[in-house]
PDB file of C-alpha atoms and ligand atoms in Angstrom:
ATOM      1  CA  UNK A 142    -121.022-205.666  70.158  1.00 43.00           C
ATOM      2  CA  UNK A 143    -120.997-208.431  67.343  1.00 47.00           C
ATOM      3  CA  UNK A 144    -124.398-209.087  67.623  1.00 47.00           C
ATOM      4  CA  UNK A 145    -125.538-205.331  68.131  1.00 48.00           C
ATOM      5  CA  UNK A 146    -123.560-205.201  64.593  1.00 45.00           C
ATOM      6  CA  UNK A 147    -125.339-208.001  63.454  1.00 49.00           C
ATOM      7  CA  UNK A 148    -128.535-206.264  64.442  1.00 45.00           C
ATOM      8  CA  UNK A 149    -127.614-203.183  62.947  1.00 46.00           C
ATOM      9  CA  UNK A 150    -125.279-204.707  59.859  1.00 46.00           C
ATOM     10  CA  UNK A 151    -125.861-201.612  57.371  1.00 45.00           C
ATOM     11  CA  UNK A 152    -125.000-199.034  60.439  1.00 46.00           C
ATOM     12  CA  UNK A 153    -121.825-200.654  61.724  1.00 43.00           C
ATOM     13  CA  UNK A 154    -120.573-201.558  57.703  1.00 44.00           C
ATOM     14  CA  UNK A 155    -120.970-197.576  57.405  1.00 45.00           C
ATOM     15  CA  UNK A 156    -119.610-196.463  60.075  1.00 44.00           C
ATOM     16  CA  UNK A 157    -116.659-198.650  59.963  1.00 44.00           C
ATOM     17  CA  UNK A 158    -116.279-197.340  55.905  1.00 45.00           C
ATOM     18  CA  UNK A 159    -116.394-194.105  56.905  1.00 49.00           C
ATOM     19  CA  UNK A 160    -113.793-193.909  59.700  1.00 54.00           C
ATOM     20  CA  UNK A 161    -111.856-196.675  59.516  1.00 53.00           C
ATOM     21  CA  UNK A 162    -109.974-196.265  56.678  1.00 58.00           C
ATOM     22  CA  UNK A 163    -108.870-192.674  57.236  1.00 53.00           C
ATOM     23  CA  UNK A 164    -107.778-193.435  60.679  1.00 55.00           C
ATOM     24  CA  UNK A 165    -105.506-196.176  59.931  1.00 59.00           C
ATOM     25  CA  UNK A 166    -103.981-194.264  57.075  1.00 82.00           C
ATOM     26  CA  UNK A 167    -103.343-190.959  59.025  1.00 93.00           C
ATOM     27  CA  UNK A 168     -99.812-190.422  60.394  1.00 94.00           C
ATOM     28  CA  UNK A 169     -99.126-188.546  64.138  1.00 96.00           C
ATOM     29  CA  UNK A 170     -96.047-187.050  63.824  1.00 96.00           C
ATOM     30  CA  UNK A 171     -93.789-185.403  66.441  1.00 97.00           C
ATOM     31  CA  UNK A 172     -90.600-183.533  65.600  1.00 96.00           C
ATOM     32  CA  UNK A 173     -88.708-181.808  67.502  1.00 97.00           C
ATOM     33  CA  UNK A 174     -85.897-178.860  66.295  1.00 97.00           C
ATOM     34  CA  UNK A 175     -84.651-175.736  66.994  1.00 98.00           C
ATOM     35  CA  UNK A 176     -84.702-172.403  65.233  1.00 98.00           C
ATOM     36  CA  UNK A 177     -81.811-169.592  65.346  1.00 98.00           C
ATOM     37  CA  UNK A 178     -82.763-166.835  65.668  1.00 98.00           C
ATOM     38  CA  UNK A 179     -79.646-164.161  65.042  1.00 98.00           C
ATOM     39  CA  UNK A 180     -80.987-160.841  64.727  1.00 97.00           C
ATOM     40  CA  UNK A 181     -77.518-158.990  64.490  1.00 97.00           C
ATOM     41  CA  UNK A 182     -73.538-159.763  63.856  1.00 95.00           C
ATOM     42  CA  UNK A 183     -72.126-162.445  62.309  1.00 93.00           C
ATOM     43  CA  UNK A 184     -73.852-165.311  60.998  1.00 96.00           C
ATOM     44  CA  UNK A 185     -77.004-162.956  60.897  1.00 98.00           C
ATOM     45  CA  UNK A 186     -80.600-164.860  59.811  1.00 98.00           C
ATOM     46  CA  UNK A 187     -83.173-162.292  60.573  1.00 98.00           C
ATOM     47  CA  UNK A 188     -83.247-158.720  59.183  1.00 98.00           C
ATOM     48  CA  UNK A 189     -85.569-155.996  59.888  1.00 97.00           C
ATOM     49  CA  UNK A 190     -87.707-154.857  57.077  1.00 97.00           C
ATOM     50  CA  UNK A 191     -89.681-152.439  58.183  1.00 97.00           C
ATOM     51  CA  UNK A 192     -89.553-150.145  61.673  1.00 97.00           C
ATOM     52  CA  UNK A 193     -92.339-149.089  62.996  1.00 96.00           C
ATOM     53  CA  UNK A 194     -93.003-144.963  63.301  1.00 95.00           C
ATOM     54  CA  UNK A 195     -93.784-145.367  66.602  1.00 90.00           C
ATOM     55  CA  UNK A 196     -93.925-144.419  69.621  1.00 92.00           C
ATOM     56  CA  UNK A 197     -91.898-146.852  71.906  1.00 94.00           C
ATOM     57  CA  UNK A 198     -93.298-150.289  72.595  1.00 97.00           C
ATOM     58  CA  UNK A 199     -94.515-150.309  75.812  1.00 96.00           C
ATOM     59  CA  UNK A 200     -93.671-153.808  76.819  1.00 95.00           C
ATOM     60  CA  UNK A 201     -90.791-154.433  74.623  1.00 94.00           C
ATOM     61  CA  UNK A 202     -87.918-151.996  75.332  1.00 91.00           C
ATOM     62  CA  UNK A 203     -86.346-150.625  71.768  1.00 93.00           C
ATOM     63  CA  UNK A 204     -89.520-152.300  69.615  1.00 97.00           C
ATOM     64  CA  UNK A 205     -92.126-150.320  67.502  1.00 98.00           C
ATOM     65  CA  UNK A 206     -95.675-151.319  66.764  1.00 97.00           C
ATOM     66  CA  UNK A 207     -95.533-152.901  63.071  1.00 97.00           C
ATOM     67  CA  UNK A 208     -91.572-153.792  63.784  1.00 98.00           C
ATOM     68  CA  UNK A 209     -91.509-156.732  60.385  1.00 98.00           C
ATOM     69  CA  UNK A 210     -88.610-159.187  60.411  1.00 98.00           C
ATOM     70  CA  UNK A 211     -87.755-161.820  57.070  1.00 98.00           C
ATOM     71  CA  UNK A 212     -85.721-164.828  58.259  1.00 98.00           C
ATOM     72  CA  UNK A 213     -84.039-167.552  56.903  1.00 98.00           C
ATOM     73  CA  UNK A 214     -83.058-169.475  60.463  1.00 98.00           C
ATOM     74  CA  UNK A 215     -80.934-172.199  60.535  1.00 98.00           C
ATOM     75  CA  UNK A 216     -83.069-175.591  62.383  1.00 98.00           C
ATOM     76  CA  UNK A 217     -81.185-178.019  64.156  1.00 97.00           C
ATOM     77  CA  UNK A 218     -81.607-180.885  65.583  1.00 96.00           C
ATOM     78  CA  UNK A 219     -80.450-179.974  69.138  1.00 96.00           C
ATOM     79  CA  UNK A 220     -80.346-176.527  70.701  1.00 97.00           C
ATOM     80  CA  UNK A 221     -76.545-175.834  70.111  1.00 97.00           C
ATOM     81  CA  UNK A 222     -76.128-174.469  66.803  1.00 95.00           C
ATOM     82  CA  UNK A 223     -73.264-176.577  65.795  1.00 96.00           C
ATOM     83  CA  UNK A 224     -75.620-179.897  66.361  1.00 96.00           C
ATOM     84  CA  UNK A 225     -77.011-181.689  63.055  1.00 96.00           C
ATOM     85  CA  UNK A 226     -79.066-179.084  60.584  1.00 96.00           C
ATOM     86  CA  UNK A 227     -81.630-179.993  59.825  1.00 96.00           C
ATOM     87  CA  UNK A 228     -83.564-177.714  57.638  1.00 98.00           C
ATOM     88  CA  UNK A 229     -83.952-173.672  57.307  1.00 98.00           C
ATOM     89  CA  UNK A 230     -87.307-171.657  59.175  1.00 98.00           C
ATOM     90  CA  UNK A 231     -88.222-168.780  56.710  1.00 98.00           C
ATOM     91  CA  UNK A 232     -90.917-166.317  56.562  1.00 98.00           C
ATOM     92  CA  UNK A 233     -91.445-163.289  58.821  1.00 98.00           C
ATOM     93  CA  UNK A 234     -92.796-162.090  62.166  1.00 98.00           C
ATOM     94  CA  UNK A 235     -94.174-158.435  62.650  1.00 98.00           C
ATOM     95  CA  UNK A 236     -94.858-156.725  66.028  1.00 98.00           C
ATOM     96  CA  UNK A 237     -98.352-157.014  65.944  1.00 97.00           C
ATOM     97  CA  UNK A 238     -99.539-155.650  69.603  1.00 97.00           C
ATOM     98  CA  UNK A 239    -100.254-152.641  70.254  1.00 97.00           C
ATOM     99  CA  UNK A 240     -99.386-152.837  74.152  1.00 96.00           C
ATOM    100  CA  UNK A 241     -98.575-156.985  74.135  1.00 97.00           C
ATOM    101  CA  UNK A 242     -95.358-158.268  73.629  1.00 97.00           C
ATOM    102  CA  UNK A 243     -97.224-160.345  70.086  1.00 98.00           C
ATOM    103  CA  UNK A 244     -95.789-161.008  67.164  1.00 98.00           C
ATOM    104  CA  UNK A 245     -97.052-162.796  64.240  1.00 98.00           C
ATOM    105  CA  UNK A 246     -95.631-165.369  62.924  1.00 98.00           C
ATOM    106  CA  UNK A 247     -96.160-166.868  59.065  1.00 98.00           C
ATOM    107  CA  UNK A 248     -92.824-169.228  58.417  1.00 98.00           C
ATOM    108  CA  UNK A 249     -92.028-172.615  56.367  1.00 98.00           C
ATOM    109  CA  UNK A 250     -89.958-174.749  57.742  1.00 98.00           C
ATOM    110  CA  UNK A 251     -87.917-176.628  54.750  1.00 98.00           C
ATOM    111  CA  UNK A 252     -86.331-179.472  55.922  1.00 98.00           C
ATOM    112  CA  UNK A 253     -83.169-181.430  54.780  1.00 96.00           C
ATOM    113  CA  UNK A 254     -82.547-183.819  57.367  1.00 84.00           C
ATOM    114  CA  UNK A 255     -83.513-187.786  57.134  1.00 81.00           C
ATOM    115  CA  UNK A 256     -86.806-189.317  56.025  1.00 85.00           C
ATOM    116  CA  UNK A 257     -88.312-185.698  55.592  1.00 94.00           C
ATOM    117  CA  UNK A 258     -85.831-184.289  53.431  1.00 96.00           C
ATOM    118  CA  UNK A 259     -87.423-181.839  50.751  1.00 97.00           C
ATOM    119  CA  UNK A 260     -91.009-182.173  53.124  1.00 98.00           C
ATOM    120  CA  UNK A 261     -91.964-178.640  54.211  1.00 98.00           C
ATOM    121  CA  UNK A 262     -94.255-177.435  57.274  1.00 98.00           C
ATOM    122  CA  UNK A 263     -96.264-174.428  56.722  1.00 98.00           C
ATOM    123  CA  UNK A 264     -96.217-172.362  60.492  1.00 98.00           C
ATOM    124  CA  UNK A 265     -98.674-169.540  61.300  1.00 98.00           C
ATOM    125  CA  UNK A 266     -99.616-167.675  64.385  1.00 98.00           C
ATOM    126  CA  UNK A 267     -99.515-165.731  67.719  1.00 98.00           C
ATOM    127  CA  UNK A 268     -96.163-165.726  69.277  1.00 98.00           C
ATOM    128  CA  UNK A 269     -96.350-164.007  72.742  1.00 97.00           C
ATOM    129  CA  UNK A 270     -93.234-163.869  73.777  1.00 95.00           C
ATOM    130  CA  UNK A 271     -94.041-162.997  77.684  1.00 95.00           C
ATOM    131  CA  UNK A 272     -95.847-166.776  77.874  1.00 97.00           C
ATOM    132  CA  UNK A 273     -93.417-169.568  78.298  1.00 97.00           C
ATOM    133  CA  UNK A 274     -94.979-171.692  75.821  1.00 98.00           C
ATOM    134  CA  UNK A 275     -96.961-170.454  72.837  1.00 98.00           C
ATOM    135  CA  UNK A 276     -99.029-172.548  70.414  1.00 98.00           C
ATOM    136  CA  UNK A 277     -98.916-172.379  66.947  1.00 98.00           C
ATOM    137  CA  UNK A 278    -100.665-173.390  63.965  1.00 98.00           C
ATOM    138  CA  UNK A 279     -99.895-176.329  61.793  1.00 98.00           C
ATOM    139  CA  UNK A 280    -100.790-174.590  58.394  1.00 98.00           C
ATOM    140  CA  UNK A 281    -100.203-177.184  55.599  1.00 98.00           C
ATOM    141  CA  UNK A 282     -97.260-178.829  54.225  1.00 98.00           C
ATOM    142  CA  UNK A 283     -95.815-180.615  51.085  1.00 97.00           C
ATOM    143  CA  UNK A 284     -93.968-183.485  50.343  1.00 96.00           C
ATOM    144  CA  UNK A 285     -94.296-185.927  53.819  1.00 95.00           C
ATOM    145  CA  UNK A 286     -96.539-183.330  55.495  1.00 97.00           C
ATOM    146  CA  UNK A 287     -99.234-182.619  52.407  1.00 96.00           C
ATOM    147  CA  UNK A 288    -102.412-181.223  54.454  1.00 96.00           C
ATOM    148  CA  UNK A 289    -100.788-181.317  57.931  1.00 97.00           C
ATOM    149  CA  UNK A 290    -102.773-180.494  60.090  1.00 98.00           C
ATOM    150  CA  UNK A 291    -102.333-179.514  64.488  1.00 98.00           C
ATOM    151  CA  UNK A 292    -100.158-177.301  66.183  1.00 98.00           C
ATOM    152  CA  UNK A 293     -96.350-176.396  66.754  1.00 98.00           C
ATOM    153  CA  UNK A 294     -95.680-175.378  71.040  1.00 98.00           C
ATOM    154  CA  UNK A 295     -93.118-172.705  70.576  1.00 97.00           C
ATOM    155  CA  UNK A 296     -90.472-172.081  73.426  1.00 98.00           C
ATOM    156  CA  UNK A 297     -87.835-169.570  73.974  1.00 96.00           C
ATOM    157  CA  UNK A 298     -85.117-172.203  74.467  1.00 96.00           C
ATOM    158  CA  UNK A 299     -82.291-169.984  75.645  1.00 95.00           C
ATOM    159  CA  UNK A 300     -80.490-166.433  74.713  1.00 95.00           C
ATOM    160  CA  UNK A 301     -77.123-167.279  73.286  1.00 94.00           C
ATOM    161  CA  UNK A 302     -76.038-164.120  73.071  1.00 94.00           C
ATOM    162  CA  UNK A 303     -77.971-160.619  72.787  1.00 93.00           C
ATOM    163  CA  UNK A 304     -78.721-161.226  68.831  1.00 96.00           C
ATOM    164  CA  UNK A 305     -79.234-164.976  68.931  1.00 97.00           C
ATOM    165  CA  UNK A 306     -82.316-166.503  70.340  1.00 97.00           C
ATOM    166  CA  UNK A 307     -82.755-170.606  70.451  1.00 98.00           C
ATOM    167  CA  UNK A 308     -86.244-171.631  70.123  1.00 98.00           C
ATOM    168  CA  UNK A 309     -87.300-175.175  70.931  1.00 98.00           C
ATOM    169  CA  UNK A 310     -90.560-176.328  68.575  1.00 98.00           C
ATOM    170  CA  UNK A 311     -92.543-178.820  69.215  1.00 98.00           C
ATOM    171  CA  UNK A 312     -94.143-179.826  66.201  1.00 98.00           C
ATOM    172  CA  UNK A 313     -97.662-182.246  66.474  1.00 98.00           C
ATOM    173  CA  UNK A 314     -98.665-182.897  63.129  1.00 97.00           C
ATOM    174  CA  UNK A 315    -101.286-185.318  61.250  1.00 97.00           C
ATOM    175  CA  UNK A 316    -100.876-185.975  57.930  1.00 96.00           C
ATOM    176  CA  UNK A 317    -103.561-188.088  56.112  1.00 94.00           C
ATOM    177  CA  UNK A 318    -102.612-190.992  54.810  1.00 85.00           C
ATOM    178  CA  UNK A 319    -101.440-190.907  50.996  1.00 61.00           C
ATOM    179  CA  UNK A 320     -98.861-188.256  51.841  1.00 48.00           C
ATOM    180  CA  UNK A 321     -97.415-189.701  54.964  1.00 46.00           C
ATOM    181  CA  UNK A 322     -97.166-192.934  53.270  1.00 45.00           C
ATOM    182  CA  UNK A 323     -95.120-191.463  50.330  1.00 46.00           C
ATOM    183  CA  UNK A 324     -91.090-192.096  49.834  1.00 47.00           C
ATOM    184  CA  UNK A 325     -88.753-189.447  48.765  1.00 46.00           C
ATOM    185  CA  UNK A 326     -87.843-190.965  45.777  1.00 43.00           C
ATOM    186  CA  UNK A 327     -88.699-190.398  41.955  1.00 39.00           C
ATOM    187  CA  UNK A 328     -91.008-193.802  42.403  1.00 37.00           C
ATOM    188  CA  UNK A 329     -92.820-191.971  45.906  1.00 35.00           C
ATOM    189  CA  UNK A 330     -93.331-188.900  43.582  1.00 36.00           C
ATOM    190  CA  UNK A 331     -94.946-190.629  41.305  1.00 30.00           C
ATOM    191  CA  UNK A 332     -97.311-193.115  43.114  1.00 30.00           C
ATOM    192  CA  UNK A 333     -98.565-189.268  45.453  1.00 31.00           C
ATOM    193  CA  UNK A 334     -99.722-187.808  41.888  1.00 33.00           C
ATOM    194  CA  UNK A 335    -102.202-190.867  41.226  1.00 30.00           C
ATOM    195  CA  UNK A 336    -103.359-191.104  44.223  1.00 33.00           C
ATOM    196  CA  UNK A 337    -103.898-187.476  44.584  1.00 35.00           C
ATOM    197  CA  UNK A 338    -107.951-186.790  44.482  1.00 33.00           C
TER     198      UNK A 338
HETATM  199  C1  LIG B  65     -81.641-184.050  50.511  1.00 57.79           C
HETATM  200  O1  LIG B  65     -82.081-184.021  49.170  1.00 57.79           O
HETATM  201  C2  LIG B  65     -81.190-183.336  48.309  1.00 57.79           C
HETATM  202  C3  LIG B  65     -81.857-183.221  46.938  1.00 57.79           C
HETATM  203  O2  LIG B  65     -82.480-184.416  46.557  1.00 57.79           O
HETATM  204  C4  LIG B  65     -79.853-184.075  48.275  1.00 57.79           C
HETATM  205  O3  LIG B  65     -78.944-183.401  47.422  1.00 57.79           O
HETATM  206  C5  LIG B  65     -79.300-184.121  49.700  1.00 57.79           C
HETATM  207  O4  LIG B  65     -78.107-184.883  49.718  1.00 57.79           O
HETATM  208  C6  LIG B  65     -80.308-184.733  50.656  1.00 57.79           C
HETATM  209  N1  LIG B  65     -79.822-184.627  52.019  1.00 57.79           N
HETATM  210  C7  LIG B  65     -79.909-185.602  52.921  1.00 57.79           C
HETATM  211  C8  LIG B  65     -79.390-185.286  54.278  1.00 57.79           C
HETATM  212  O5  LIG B  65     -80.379-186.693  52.656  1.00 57.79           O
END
């Protein structure tokens, strides 16, 4: 290999300028939370906007075609809802299948817990809730997640009751390397706006 590089100096110089850099900057990131989802009662996070004129859903009993939910749901760190919170999943889903069981999801996830406190992580895409797992799109971010990038596995956790639904997420992000690297503090702040391109 040295010698190929010696060989080839002005190749390998490139190519290690090119990639190796951005690779050691960029930041994996793996968080786990869960979102509550309570549609009704007390404590209620998720409100229907809009009912669709129908007719019936045919594979979800009681739903309308273009059915359009707003939430603001609690996230926290472990399934029960009284565990740590750490941050709030808003946005909106609408029944967007005509005979499937889809909705569309388009949420931000603004967290408040630990090293990501004020960081948000933009959420889009195809939640069909008949498939036990269902990938989702890492949309963007701010803060720590700036340009994220990957996907978010989406899980129905567990019914607590009729009107609350636990989801487990599995968020994969990569964030390039200025943002990841940046503190939360006034100092962080300012050292992400010069090195901002
Ligand atoms: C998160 O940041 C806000 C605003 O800076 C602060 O008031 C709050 O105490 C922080 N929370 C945690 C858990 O660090």
């Amino acid at each position: 290999m040295a010698s190929a590089c010696r060989l080839m100096f002005l190749v390998c110089l490139t190519v290690a300028l090119a990639t190796a850099p951005a690779a050691a900057r960029s930041k994996q990131v793996h968080l786990r939370v869960y979102m509550h989802d309570i549609t009704g009662g007390l404590g209620q996070t998720a409100v229907q906007l809009v009912k669709g004129p129908g007719p019936a859903h045919p594979s979800m009993p009681g739903a309308h075609f273009g059915d359009t939910t707003v939430i603001d749901d609690a996230l926290t760190e472990g399934p029960d809802a009284a565990s740590r919170a750490v941050g709030r999943a808003q946005g909106s889903y609408m029944l967007a299948g005509l005979r499937e069981p889809v909705l569309i999801v388009s949420m931000t996830a603004a967290l408040t817990g630990g090293a990501y406190n004020g960081s948000t992580i933009s959420v889009v895409g195809r939640d069909d809730v008949s498939a036990a797992v269902r990938e989702l799109a890492v949309s963007g971010g701010t803060g720590a997640f700036r340009k994220a990038t990957r996907h978010v596995l989406w899980r129905t956790a567990r019914m607590e009751s009729r009107d609350h639904m636990v989801l487990e997420l599995d968020v994969y992000a990569t964030v390039p390397g200025a943002a990841a690297a940046a503190p939360s503090d006034g100092q962080g702040r300012a050292s992400v706006l010069n090195t901002d391109e």
